[in-house]
Amino acid sequence: MSFLRSKRFGVHRALPFGAMTPFTHRSATELAASIRSRDVTSAEVVEAHIEVLERIGHLNALAVERFDLARDEAQAADARVASGEADLPPLLGVP
């Protein structure tokens, strides 16, 4: 097992070759592409981010907790993707 060390985040286990990168470690463009291609739903991505925020507890970057609204917006984004709408915003569904 290999480990990665970061000054900011400490020591983390490296993912094995071929393992899927967690949603919370992907870039916005990677997430947007996955949502558009329907490999993942916006709701799944939002839930993954909410789980991390709830596990960490307080973050000085979180001014207002709006998890329920984020879930509603994710459902709306998933509906737009599922409808086959042609001209979607580039980062639709990305938290």
Coordinates of C-alpha atoms in Angstrom, one line a residue, residues 13-22 26:
R13 CA -3.6 6.2 1.1
A14 CA -3.0 6.3 -2.6
L15 CA -5.7 4.8 -4.8
P16 CA -4.7 1.5 -6.5
F17 CA -4.2 1.7 -10.3
G18 CA -7.6 1.7 -12.0
A19 CA -9.5 2.7 -8.9
M20 CA -12.2 5.3 -9.4
T21 CA -11.3 8.7 -8.0
P22 CA -13.8 9.8 -5.4
R26 CA -12.4 15.3 -9.1

